[in-house]
PDB file of C-alpha atoms and ligand atoms in Angstrom:
ATOM      1  CA  MET A   1     -32.196   7.127  11.224  1.00  0.00           C
ATOM      2  CA  GLY A   2     -33.012   5.424  14.494  1.00  0.00           C
ATOM      3  CA  THR A   3     -32.350   1.721  13.942  1.00  0.00           C
ATOM      4  CA  PHE A   4     -29.535   2.470  11.546  1.00  0.00           C
ATOM      5  CA  ASP A   5     -27.592   4.850  13.787  1.00  0.00           C
ATOM      6  CA  LYS A   6     -25.262   2.057  14.824  1.00  0.00           C
ATOM      7  CA  PHE A   7     -24.072   1.817  11.226  1.00  0.00           C
ATOM      8  CA  ALA A   8     -23.385   5.537  10.923  1.00  0.00           C
ATOM      9  CA  ASP A   9     -19.656   5.205  11.706  1.00  0.00           C
ATOM     10  CA  ASP A  10     -19.138   2.130   9.487  1.00  0.00           C
ATOM     11  CA  PRO A  11     -19.836   2.731   5.799  1.00  0.00           C
ATOM     12  CA  ASN A  12     -19.197  -0.945   5.059  1.00  0.00           C
ATOM     13  CA  ALA A  13     -21.641  -2.367   7.602  1.00  0.00           C
ATOM     14  CA  ASP A  14     -24.171  -3.343   4.937  1.00  0.00           C
ATOM     15  CA  ARG A  15     -21.501  -5.382   3.153  1.00  0.00           C
ATOM     16  CA  ILE A  16     -20.803  -7.655   6.113  1.00  0.00           C
ATOM     17  CA  PRO A  17     -23.136 -10.672   6.367  1.00  0.00           C
ATOM     18  CA  PRO A  18     -24.480 -11.751   9.774  1.00  0.00           C
ATOM     19  CA  GLY A  19     -21.931 -13.388  12.067  1.00  0.00           C
ATOM     20  CA  GLN A  20     -18.924 -12.240   9.998  1.00  0.00           C
ATOM     21  CA  THR A  21     -15.914 -10.119  11.043  1.00  0.00           C
ATOM     22  CA  LEU A  22     -13.745  -8.007   8.743  1.00  0.00           C
ATOM     23  CA  VAL A  23     -10.125  -9.046   8.208  1.00  0.00           C
ATOM     24  CA  LYS A  24      -7.265  -7.090   6.653  1.00  0.00           C
ATOM     25  CA  GLY A  25      -5.006 -10.035   5.799  1.00  0.00           C
ATOM     26  CA  PHE A  26      -5.826 -12.960   3.537  1.00  0.00           C
ATOM     27  CA  PRO A  27      -6.195 -16.120   5.666  1.00  0.00           C
ATOM     28  CA  VAL A  28      -5.195 -19.487   4.195  1.00  0.00           C
ATOM     29  CA  LEU A  29      -7.636 -22.356   4.719  1.00  0.00           C
ATOM     30  CA  THR A  30      -6.566 -25.652   3.227  1.00  0.00           C
ATOM     31  CA  TYR A  31      -7.511 -29.192   4.088  1.00  0.00           C
ATOM     32  CA  GLY A  32      -4.442 -31.343   3.428  1.00  0.00           C
ATOM     33  CA  HIS A  33      -1.299 -30.437   1.518  1.00  0.00           C
ATOM     34  CA  THR A  34      -0.685 -27.574  -0.894  1.00  0.00           C
ATOM     35  CA  PRO A  35       0.080 -28.677  -4.450  1.00  0.00           C
ATOM     36  CA  GLN A  36       2.938 -26.887  -6.212  1.00  0.00           C
ATOM     37  CA  LEU A  37       2.011 -26.618  -9.853  1.00  0.00           C
ATOM     38  CA  ALA A  38       3.541 -24.407 -12.547  1.00  0.00           C
ATOM     39  CA  ARG A  39       1.112 -22.429 -14.685  1.00  0.00           C
ATOM     40  CA  GLU A  40       2.248 -24.346 -17.763  1.00  0.00           C
ATOM     41  CA  GLU A  41       1.376 -27.639 -16.045  1.00  0.00           C
ATOM     42  CA  TRP A  42      -2.193 -26.596 -15.274  1.00  0.00           C
ATOM     43  CA  THR A  43      -5.023 -28.537 -16.908  1.00  0.00           C
ATOM     44  CA  CYS A  44      -8.780 -28.592 -16.492  1.00  0.00           C
ATOM     45  CA  ARG A  45     -10.822 -31.606 -17.569  1.00  0.00           C
ATOM     46  CA  VAL A  46     -14.492 -31.162 -18.406  1.00  0.00           C
ATOM     47  CA  PHE A  47     -16.611 -34.290 -18.260  1.00  0.00           C
ATOM     48  CA  GLY A  48     -19.924 -35.765 -17.121  1.00  0.00           C
ATOM     49  CA  VAL A  49     -23.279 -35.328 -18.850  1.00  0.00           C
ATOM     50  CA  ILE A  50     -21.827 -33.356 -21.772  1.00  0.00           C
ATOM     51  CA  ASP A  51     -21.280 -34.623 -25.286  1.00  0.00           C
ATOM     52  CA  CYS A  52     -17.530 -35.142 -25.005  1.00  0.00           C
ATOM     53  CA  GLU A  53     -14.648 -34.914 -22.576  1.00  0.00           C
ATOM     54  CA  HIS A  54     -12.020 -32.284 -23.100  1.00  0.00           C
ATOM     55  CA  VAL A  55      -8.858 -31.146 -21.335  1.00  0.00           C
ATOM     56  CA  PHE A  56      -8.079 -27.411 -21.385  1.00  0.00           C
ATOM     57  CA  THR A  57      -4.517 -26.179 -20.844  1.00  0.00           C
ATOM     58  CA  TRP A  58      -2.952 -22.993 -19.471  1.00  0.00           C
ATOM     59  CA  ASP A  59      -2.436 -21.722 -23.023  1.00  0.00           C
ATOM     60  CA  ASP A  60      -6.104 -22.362 -23.782  1.00  0.00           C
ATOM     61  CA  LEU A  61      -7.101 -20.362 -20.693  1.00  0.00           C
ATOM     62  CA  LEU A  62      -4.823 -17.429 -21.568  1.00  0.00           C
ATOM     63  CA  ALA A  63      -6.246 -17.297 -25.089  1.00  0.00           C
ATOM     64  CA  MET A  64      -9.765 -16.757 -23.692  1.00  0.00           C
ATOM     65  CA  HIS A  65     -11.283 -13.371 -22.827  1.00  0.00           C
ATOM     66  CA  GLN A  66      -9.737 -12.112 -19.544  1.00  0.00           C
ATOM     67  CA  THR A  67     -11.849 -10.344 -16.928  1.00  0.00           C
ATOM     68  CA  LYS A  68     -11.040  -8.314 -13.815  1.00  0.00           C
ATOM     69  CA  VAL A  69     -13.317  -8.619 -10.803  1.00  0.00           C
ATOM     70  CA  THR A  70     -13.436  -6.684  -7.518  1.00  0.00           C
ATOM     71  CA  CYS A  71     -15.482  -8.516  -4.903  1.00  0.00           C
ATOM     72  CA  ASP A  72     -16.051  -9.230  -1.218  1.00  0.00           C
ATOM     73  CA  ILE A  73     -15.311 -12.721   0.089  1.00  0.00           C
ATOM     74  CA  HIS A  74     -16.993 -14.432   3.037  1.00  0.00           C
ATOM     75  CA  CYS A  75     -15.587 -17.543   4.696  1.00  0.00           C
ATOM     76  CA  VAL A  76     -17.716 -19.834   6.848  1.00  0.00           C
ATOM     77  CA  THR A  77     -15.010 -19.567   9.542  1.00  0.00           C
ATOM     78  CA  ARG A  78     -16.423 -16.016   9.950  1.00  0.00           C
ATOM     79  CA  TRP A  79     -13.935 -13.777   8.174  1.00  0.00           C
ATOM     80  CA  THR A  80     -14.988 -11.331   5.494  1.00  0.00           C
ATOM     81  CA  LYS A  81     -12.554  -9.496   3.245  1.00  0.00           C
ATOM     82  CA  LEU A  82     -13.678  -6.529   1.143  1.00  0.00           C
ATOM     83  CA  ASP A  83     -12.620  -5.262  -2.283  1.00  0.00           C
ATOM     84  CA  MET A  84     -10.470  -8.192  -3.363  1.00  0.00           C
ATOM     85  CA  GLU A  85      -9.075  -7.756  -6.874  1.00  0.00           C
ATOM     86  CA  TRP A  86      -8.929 -10.779  -9.122  1.00  0.00           C
ATOM     87  CA  GLU A  87      -8.333 -11.575 -12.761  1.00  0.00           C
ATOM     88  CA  GLY A  88      -9.147 -14.633 -14.805  1.00  0.00           C
ATOM     89  CA  VAL A  89     -11.709 -16.089 -17.193  1.00  0.00           C
ATOM     90  CA  ARG A  90     -15.431 -15.826 -16.523  1.00  0.00           C
ATOM     91  CA  PHE A  91     -17.082 -19.198 -16.089  1.00  0.00           C
ATOM     92  CA  THR A  92     -19.656 -18.118 -18.693  1.00  0.00           C
ATOM     93  CA  ASP A  93     -16.846 -17.449 -21.191  1.00  0.00           C
ATOM     94  CA  PHE A  94     -15.302 -20.819 -20.318  1.00  0.00           C
ATOM     95  CA  LEU A  95     -18.711 -22.458 -20.938  1.00  0.00           C
ATOM     96  CA  GLN A  96     -18.699 -21.019 -24.462  1.00  0.00           C
ATOM     97  CA  GLU A  97     -15.303 -22.620 -25.084  1.00  0.00           C
ATOM     98  CA  ILE A  98     -16.654 -25.938 -23.804  1.00  0.00           C
ATOM     99  CA  GLU A  99     -19.556 -25.615 -26.241  1.00  0.00           C
ATOM    100  CA  ARG A 100     -17.136 -24.888 -29.058  1.00  0.00           C
ATOM    101  CA  LYS A 101     -15.231 -28.122 -28.299  1.00  0.00           C
ATOM    102  CA  CYS A 102     -18.019 -30.404 -27.114  1.00  0.00           C
ATOM    103  CA  GLY A 103     -21.280 -29.062 -28.527  1.00  0.00           C
ATOM    104  CA  CYS A 104     -24.098 -27.557 -26.526  1.00  0.00           C
ATOM    105  CA  ILE A 105     -24.280 -28.091 -22.787  1.00  0.00           C
ATOM    106  CA  PRO A 106     -27.263 -30.456 -22.464  1.00  0.00           C
ATOM    107  CA  GLY A 107     -30.248 -29.199 -20.483  1.00  0.00           C
ATOM    108  CA  GLU A 108     -29.817 -32.083 -18.042  1.00  0.00           C
ATOM    109  CA  ALA A 109     -26.429 -30.688 -16.897  1.00  0.00           C
ATOM    110  CA  ASN A 110     -28.035 -28.813 -14.040  1.00  0.00           C
ATOM    111  CA  PHE A 111     -25.232 -29.122 -11.488  1.00  0.00           C
ATOM    112  CA  VAL A 112     -21.470 -28.718 -11.552  1.00  0.00           C
ATOM    113  CA  LEU A 113     -18.965 -30.419  -9.296  1.00  0.00           C
ATOM    114  CA  GLN A 114     -15.692 -28.477  -9.170  1.00  0.00           C
ATOM    115  CA  HIS A 115     -12.711 -30.840  -8.887  1.00  0.00           C
ATOM    116  CA  ALA A 116      -9.316 -29.892  -7.470  1.00  0.00           C
ATOM    117  CA  GLU A 117      -5.835 -31.346  -7.366  1.00  0.00           C
ATOM    118  CA  GLY A 118      -5.652 -33.538  -4.266  1.00  0.00           C
ATOM    119  CA  GLY A 119      -9.295 -34.625  -4.409  1.00  0.00           C
ATOM    120  CA  TYR A 120     -11.183 -31.607  -3.016  1.00  0.00           C
ATOM    121  CA  THR A 121     -14.594 -31.106  -4.592  1.00  0.00           C
ATOM    122  CA  THR A 122     -17.508 -28.711  -4.163  1.00  0.00           C
ATOM    123  CA  ASN A 123     -20.951 -28.744  -5.774  1.00  0.00           C
ATOM    124  CA  THR A 124     -23.253 -25.992  -7.029  1.00  0.00           C
ATOM    125  CA  PRO A 125     -26.224 -25.651  -9.334  1.00  0.00           C
ATOM    126  CA  ILE A 126     -24.867 -24.440 -12.676  1.00  0.00           C
ATOM    127  CA  SER A 127     -26.990 -21.290 -12.180  1.00  0.00           C
ATOM    128  CA  HIS A 128     -24.710 -20.224  -9.276  1.00  0.00           C
ATOM    129  CA  LEU A 129     -21.763 -20.053 -11.665  1.00  0.00           C
ATOM    130  CA  LEU A 130     -23.363 -17.748 -14.230  1.00  0.00           C
ATOM    131  CA  ASP A 131     -22.817 -14.463 -12.350  1.00  0.00           C
ATOM    132  CA  ASP A 132     -20.492 -11.963 -14.064  1.00  0.00           C
ATOM    133  CA  ASN A 133     -17.993 -12.221 -11.186  1.00  0.00           C
ATOM    134  CA  VAL A 134     -17.524 -15.996 -11.218  1.00  0.00           C
ATOM    135  CA  LEU A 135     -14.009 -16.612 -12.487  1.00  0.00           C
ATOM    136  CA  LEU A 136     -11.420 -19.248 -13.120  1.00  0.00           C
ATOM    137  CA  ALA A 137      -8.972 -16.939 -11.346  1.00  0.00           C
ATOM    138  CA  HIS A 138      -5.228 -16.931 -11.949  1.00  0.00           C
ATOM    139  CA  THR A 139      -4.260 -13.481 -10.640  1.00  0.00           C
ATOM    140  CA  TYR A 140      -4.880 -11.828  -7.291  1.00  0.00           C
ATOM    141  CA  ASP A 141      -3.902  -8.254  -6.404  1.00  0.00           C
ATOM    142  CA  GLY A 142      -2.052  -7.962  -9.710  1.00  0.00           C
ATOM    143  CA  LYS A 143       0.206 -10.956  -9.075  1.00  0.00           C
ATOM    144  CA  PRO A 144       0.059 -14.621 -10.083  1.00  0.00           C
ATOM    145  CA  LEU A 145      -2.157 -16.422  -7.576  1.00  0.00           C
ATOM    146  CA  GLU A 146       0.028 -17.990  -4.892  1.00  0.00           C
ATOM    147  CA  PRO A 147      -0.044 -21.766  -4.321  1.00  0.00           C
ATOM    148  CA  ASP A 148      -1.494 -21.285  -0.795  1.00  0.00           C
ATOM    149  CA  HIS A 149      -4.504 -19.509  -2.285  1.00  0.00           C
ATOM    150  CA  GLY A 150      -5.038 -22.042  -5.059  1.00  0.00           C
ATOM    151  CA  GLY A 151      -2.599 -20.993  -7.770  1.00  0.00           C
ATOM    152  CA  PRO A 152      -2.092 -21.458 -10.608  1.00  0.00           C
ATOM    153  CA  VAL A 153      -5.890 -21.441 -11.049  1.00  0.00           C
ATOM    154  CA  ARG A 154      -8.785 -21.471  -8.572  1.00  0.00           C
ATOM    155  CA  MET A 155     -12.496 -20.934  -8.825  1.00  0.00           C
ATOM    156  CA  LEU A 156     -13.946 -17.668  -7.543  1.00  0.00           C
ATOM    157  CA  VAL A 157     -17.645 -17.779  -6.644  1.00  0.00           C
ATOM    158  CA  PRO A 158     -18.030 -14.599  -4.557  1.00  0.00           C
ATOM    159  CA  ARG A 159     -21.753 -14.873  -3.765  1.00  0.00           C
ATOM    160  CA  TYR A 160     -21.305 -18.021  -1.656  1.00  0.00           C
ATOM    161  CA  TYR A 161     -19.105 -18.986   1.281  1.00  0.00           C
ATOM    162  CA  PHE A 162     -15.513 -19.427   0.130  1.00  0.00           C
ATOM    163  CA  TRP A 163     -15.492 -23.243   0.426  1.00  0.00           C
ATOM    164  CA  LYS A 164     -17.609 -23.132  -2.775  1.00  0.00           C
ATOM    165  CA  SER A 165     -14.479 -21.828  -4.585  1.00  0.00           C
ATOM    166  CA  ALA A 166     -12.118 -24.739  -5.257  1.00  0.00           C
ATOM    167  CA  LYS A 167      -8.397 -24.015  -5.124  1.00  0.00           C
ATOM    168  CA  TRP A 168      -6.067 -25.821  -7.617  1.00  0.00           C
ATOM    169  CA  LEU A 169      -9.027 -26.284  -9.905  1.00  0.00           C
ATOM    170  CA  ASN A 170      -8.484 -29.196 -12.289  1.00  0.00           C
ATOM    171  CA  GLY A 171     -11.917 -30.165 -13.532  1.00  0.00           C
ATOM    172  CA  PHE A 172     -15.617 -29.522 -13.930  1.00  0.00           C
ATOM    173  CA  GLU A 173     -17.981 -32.479 -13.764  1.00  0.00           C
ATOM    174  CA  PHE A 174     -21.434 -31.764 -15.177  1.00  0.00           C
ATOM    175  CA  LEU A 175     -24.204 -33.611 -13.345  1.00  0.00           C
ATOM    176  CA  SER A 176     -27.893 -34.194 -13.969  1.00  0.00           C
ATOM    177  CA  ARG A 177     -28.501 -34.738 -10.253  1.00  0.00           C
ATOM    178  CA  ASP A 178     -26.758 -32.896  -7.431  1.00  0.00           C
ATOM    179  CA  ARG A 179     -23.893 -34.677  -5.640  1.00  0.00           C
ATOM    180  CA  PRO A 180     -22.355 -33.260  -2.430  1.00  0.00           C
ATOM    181  CA  GLY A 181     -18.705 -32.232  -2.525  1.00  0.00           C
ATOM    182  CA  PHE A 182     -16.030 -32.630   0.162  1.00  0.00           C
ATOM    183  CA  TRP A 183     -17.270 -30.257   2.911  1.00  0.00           C
ATOM    184  CA  GLU A 184     -20.894 -30.728   1.922  1.00  0.00           C
ATOM    185  CA  ARG A 185     -20.524 -34.434   2.813  1.00  0.00           C
ATOM    186  CA  TYR A 186     -19.059 -33.424   6.189  1.00  0.00           C
ATOM    187  CA  GLY A 187     -22.048 -31.310   7.180  1.00  0.00           C
ATOM    188  CA  TYR A 188     -21.522 -27.972   5.488  1.00  0.00           C
ATOM    189  CA  HIS A 189     -24.672 -26.522   3.936  1.00  0.00           C
ATOM    190  CA  ASN A 190     -25.405 -27.615   0.384  1.00  0.00           C
ATOM    191  CA  ASN A 191     -26.165 -24.062  -0.768  1.00  0.00           C
ATOM    192  CA  GLY A 192     -23.807 -21.855   1.302  1.00  0.00           C
ATOM    193  CA  ASP A 193     -25.328 -18.360   1.014  1.00  0.00           C
ATOM    194  CA  PRO A 194     -23.586 -16.076   3.594  1.00  0.00           C
ATOM    195  CA  TRP A 195     -26.546 -13.638   3.719  1.00  0.00           C
ATOM    196  CA  GLN A 196     -28.809 -16.479   4.849  1.00  0.00           C
ATOM    197  CA  GLU A 197     -26.071 -17.885   7.132  1.00  0.00           C
ATOM    198  CA  GLU A 198     -26.258 -21.227   5.361  1.00  0.00           C
ATOM    199  CA  ARG A 199     -23.252 -22.601   7.233  1.00  0.00           C
ATOM    200  CA  PHE A 200     -24.205 -26.145   8.208  1.00  0.00           C
ATOM    201  CA  SER A 201     -26.840 -28.585   7.097  1.00  0.00           C
ATOM    202  CA  HIS A 202     -28.072 -29.512  10.593  1.00  0.00           C
TER     203      HIS A 202
HETATM  204  N1  LIG B 301      -8.700 -27.614  -3.257  1.00  0.00           N
HETATM  205  C1  LIG B 301      -9.161 -26.979  -2.159  1.00  0.00           C
HETATM  206  N2  LIG B 301      -9.949 -25.912  -2.342  1.00  0.00           N
HETATM  207  C2  LIG B 301     -10.430 -25.250  -1.253  1.00  0.00           C
HETATM  208  C3  LIG B 301     -10.134 -25.686   0.055  1.00  0.00           C
HETATM  209  C4  LIG B 301      -9.290 -26.812   0.204  1.00  0.00           C
HETATM  210  O1  LIG B 301      -8.969 -27.263   1.326  1.00  0.00           O
HETATM  211  N3  LIG B 301      -8.810 -27.434  -0.929  1.00  0.00           N
HETATM  212  N4  LIG B 301     -10.658 -25.007   1.129  1.00  0.00           N
HETATM  213  C5  LIG B 301     -11.876 -24.212   0.875  1.00  0.00           C
HETATM  214  C6  LIG B 301     -12.199 -23.356   1.987  1.00  0.00           C
HETATM  215  S1  LIG B 301     -12.957 -24.091   3.323  1.00  0.00           S
HETATM  216  C7  LIG B 301     -11.990 -22.012   1.942  1.00  0.00           C
HETATM  217  S2  LIG B 301     -12.540 -20.988   3.180  1.00  0.00           S
HETATM  218  C8  LIG B 301     -11.229 -21.389   0.849  1.00  0.00           C
HETATM  219  C9  LIG B 301      -9.988 -20.721   1.423  1.00  0.00           C
HETATM  220  O2  LIG B 301      -9.250 -20.084   0.427  1.00  0.00           O
HETATM  221  P1  LIG B 301      -7.933 -19.305   0.866  1.00  0.00           P
HETATM  222  O3  LIG B 301      -7.027 -20.297   1.530  1.00  0.00           O
HETATM  223  O4  LIG B 301      -7.393 -18.714  -0.381  1.00  0.00           O
HETATM  224  O5  LIG B 301      -8.378 -18.255   1.853  1.00  0.00           O
HETATM  225  O6  LIG B 301     -10.834 -22.330  -0.142  1.00  0.00           O
HETATM  226  C10 LIG B 301     -11.729 -23.375  -0.385  1.00  0.00           C
HETATM  227  N5  LIG B 301     -11.228 -24.172  -1.474  1.00  0.00           N
HETATM  228 MO1  LIG B 302     -13.703 -22.346   4.738  1.00  0.00          MO
END
């Protein structure tokens, strides 16, 4: 009671990080042009400090275990959208496929740089990608993911601001030392936790 009275009329208040506002629609935030890629044309190259390079295809992705995720998304431009429904392949399941092709992921591969069509990148410690709801997502709201939102395949990393989820995903680079991605080089926070308001690095 008392301090929490202001939340009494909003059952979702504890799901909205500081400085965020709920939206009903699904805003599009893209730097540059929107690639138009058919699902069958999609590829994802894995490279860096792993034992081999490998290119996965759409058929490879479809053959992997498929997972549905319902999550809340927080964008650094201050919108939050609740209960978004996605489907795709868990990053942890994808990692197992990488290990099958390339051998074990070496212990020195502590960071991952997501690469996207058009040159966008974003970096995270590999540990941030091991949550059950981190997906290579190809379906949103029961429909193929639209090009504006990163279709045919985007990353989904719900626990961090949405710039940490690359649209038009086309590669994972494994790194022994962290390397800032596109927005991280332009002053966005390296970590990007919405609950800590890690928006900018200065
Ligand atoms: N390839 C690529 N991925 C990207 C971006 C981008 O410009 N290019 N923008 C990022 C940012 S800043 C946000 S907030 C989300 C927006 O995703 P949406 O357009 O589906 O809302 O995608 C992220 N991933
Ligand atoms: Mo963003």
